[in-house]
CSV table of C-alpha atoms in Angstrom, one decimal:
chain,number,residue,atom,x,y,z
A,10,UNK,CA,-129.3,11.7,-86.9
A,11,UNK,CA,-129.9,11.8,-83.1
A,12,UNK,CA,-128.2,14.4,-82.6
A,13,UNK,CA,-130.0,16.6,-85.0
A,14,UNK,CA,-133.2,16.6,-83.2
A,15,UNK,CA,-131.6,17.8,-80.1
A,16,UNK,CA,-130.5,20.3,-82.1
A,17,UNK,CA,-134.0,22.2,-81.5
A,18,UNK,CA,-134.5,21.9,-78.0
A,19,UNK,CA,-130.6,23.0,-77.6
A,20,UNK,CA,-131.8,26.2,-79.5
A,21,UNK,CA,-135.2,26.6,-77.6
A,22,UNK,CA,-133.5,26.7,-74.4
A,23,UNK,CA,-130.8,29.0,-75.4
A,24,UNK,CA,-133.6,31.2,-76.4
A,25,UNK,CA,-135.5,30.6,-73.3
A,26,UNK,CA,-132.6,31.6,-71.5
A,27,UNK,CA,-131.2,34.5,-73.1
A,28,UNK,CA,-134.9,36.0,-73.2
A,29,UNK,CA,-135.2,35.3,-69.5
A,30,UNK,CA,-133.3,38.6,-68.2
A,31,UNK,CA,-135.1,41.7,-69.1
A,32,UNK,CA,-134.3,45.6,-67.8
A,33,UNK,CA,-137.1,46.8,-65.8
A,34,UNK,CA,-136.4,50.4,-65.2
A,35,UNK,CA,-138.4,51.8,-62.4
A,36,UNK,CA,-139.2,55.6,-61.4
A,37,UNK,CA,-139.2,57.0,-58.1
A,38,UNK,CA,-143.0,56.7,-58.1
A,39,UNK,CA,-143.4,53.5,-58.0
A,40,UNK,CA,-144.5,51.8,-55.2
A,41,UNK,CA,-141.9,49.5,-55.4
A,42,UNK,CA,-140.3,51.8,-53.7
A,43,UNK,CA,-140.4,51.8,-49.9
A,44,UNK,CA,-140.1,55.5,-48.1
A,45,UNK,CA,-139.5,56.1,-44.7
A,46,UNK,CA,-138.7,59.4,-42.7
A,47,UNK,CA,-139.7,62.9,-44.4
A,48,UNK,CA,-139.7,63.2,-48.1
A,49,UNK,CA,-140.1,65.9,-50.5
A,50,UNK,CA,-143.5,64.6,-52.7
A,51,UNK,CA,-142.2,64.3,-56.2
A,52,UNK,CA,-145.0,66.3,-57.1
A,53,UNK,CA,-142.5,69.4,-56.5
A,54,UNK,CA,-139.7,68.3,-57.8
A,55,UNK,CA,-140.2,68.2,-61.7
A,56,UNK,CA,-137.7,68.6,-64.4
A,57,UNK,CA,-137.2,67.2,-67.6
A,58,UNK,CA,-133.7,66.3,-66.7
A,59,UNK,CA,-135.3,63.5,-64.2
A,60,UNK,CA,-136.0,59.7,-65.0
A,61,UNK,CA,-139.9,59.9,-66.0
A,62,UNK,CA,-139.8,63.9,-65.0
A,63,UNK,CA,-139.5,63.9,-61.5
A,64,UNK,CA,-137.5,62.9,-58.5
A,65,UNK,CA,-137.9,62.4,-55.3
A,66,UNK,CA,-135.4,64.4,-52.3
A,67,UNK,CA,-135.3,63.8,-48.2
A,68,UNK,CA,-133.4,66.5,-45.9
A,69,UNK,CA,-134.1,63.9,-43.2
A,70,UNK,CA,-130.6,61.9,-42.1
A,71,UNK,CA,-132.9,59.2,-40.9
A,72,UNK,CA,-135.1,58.5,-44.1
A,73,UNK,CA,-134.4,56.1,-46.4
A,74,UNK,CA,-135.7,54.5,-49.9
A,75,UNK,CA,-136.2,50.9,-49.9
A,76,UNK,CA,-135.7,48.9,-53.2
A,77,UNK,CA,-136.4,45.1,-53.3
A,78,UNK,CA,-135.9,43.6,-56.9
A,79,UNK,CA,-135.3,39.9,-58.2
A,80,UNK,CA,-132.2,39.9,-60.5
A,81,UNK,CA,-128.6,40.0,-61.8
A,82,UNK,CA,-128.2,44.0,-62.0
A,83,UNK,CA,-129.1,46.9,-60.4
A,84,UNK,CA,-128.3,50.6,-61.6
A,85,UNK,CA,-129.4,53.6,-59.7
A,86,UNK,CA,-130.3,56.4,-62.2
A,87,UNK,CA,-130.1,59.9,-61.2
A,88,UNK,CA,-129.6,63.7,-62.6
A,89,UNK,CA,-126.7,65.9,-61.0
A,90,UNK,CA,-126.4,69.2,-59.6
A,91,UNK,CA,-124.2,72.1,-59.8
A,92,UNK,CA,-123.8,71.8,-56.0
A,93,UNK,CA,-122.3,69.5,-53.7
A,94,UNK,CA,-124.9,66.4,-53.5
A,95,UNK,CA,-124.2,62.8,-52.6
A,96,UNK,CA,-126.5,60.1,-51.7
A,97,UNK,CA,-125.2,56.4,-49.6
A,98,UNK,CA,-126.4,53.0,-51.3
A,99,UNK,CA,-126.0,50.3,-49.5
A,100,UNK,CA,-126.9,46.3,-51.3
A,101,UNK,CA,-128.3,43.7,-49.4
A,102,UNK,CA,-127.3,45.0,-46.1
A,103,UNK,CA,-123.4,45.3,-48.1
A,104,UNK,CA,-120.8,48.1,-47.1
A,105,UNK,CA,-122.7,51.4,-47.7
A,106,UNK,CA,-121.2,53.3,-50.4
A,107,UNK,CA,-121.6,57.3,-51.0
A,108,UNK,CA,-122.3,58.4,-54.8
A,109,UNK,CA,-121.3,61.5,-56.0
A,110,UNK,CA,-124.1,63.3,-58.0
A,111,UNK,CA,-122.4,66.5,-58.5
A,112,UNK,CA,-122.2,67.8,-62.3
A,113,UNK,CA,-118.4,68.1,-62.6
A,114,UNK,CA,-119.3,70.4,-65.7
A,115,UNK,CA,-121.3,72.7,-64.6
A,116,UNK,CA,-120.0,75.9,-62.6
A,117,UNK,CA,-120.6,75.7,-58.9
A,118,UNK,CA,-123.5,77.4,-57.4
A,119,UNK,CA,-125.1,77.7,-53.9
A,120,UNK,CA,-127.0,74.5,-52.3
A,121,UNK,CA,-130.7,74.5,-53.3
A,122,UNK,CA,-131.3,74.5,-57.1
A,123,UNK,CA,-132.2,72.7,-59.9
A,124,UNK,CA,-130.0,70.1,-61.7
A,125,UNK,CA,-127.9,70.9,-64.4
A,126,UNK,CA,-127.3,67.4,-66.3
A,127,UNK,CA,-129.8,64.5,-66.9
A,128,UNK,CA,-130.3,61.4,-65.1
A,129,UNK,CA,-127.9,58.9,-66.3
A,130,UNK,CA,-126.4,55.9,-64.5
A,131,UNK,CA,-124.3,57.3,-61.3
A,132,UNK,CA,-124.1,53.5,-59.7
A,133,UNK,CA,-124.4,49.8,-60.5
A,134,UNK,CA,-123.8,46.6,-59.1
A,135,UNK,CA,-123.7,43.2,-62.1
A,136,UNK,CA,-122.7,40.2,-61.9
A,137,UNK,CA,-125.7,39.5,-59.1
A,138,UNK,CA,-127.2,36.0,-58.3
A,139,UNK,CA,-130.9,35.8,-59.5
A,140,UNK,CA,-132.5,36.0,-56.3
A,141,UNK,CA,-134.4,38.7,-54.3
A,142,UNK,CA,-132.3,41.9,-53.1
A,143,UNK,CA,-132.4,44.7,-51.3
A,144,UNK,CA,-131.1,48.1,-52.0
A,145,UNK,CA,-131.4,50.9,-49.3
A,146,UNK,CA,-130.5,55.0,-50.1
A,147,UNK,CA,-129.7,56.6,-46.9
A,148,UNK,CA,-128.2,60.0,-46.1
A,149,UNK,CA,-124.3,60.5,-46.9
A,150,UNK,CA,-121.9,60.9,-44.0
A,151,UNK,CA,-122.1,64.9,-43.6
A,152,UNK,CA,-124.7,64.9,-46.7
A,153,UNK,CA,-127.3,66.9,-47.6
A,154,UNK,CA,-129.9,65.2,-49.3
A,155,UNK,CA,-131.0,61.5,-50.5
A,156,UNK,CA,-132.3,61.3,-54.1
A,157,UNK,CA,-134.2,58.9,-55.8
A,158,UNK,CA,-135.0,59.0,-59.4
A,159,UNK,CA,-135.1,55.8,-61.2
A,160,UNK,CA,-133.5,52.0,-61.0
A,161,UNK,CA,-132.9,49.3,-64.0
């Protein structure tokens, strides 16, 4: 018989904890997001292929986007172009790493237009400890542009 009334708490916390993680997804609005250096407003940059219909873009090799979040996961949401654009992530001060956001099915065109496939997932990191992180965008080696768009 004992061991039927821990049967309730056993399923309470299970509940507790399954119902504990939950996806935030955040656009490049938000103030949760840190800029530094020159950035394009995302005022200008609108398009219903963006996360929350806009997305913001630096030219500047010495801006970054700042991201500090509490959790296990961590995806960086972003259309992709028809032109050569890359953007480097680097996680809680980790080995930077340069994502690819160019539409590999769309026909090449010249630097400077508007994206060709929606935002989707182009990076993640899982399997992260619980506790506060920090995720910086920076400018690719020999890139372009920085993009942020949105983050879950």
């Amino acid at each position: 018989m004992r061991s039927l009334h821990s049967l309730p708490l056993l399923l309470h916390a299970l509940a507790v904890g399954v119902a504990g993680l939950l996806n935030v997804t955040i656009d490049d609005t938000d103030p949760a997001i840190v800029y530094t250096g020159v950035w394009e407003p995302s005022s200008t940059l609108m398009s219903s292929l963006d996360y929350g219909g806009t997305h913001t873009l630096s030219a500047d090799t010495n801006a970054k986007a700042t991201l500090k979040f509490t959790g296990v996961a961590v995806y960086y949401l972003v259309p992709r172009w028809p032109y050569a654009v890359n953007t480097q992530l680097s996680l809680d001060g980790g080995e930077p790493v340069v994502v690819n956001l160019t539409d590999p099915h769309a026909s090449a065109t010249a630097p400077g237009g508007s994206e060709s496939a929606p935002s989707s997932v182009a990076w993640s990191a899982t399997s992260l400890s619980n506790t506060t992180h920090t995720l910086v965008l920076s400018m690719a080696p020999s890139g372009l542009y920085i993009v942020a768009d949105g983050f879950m």
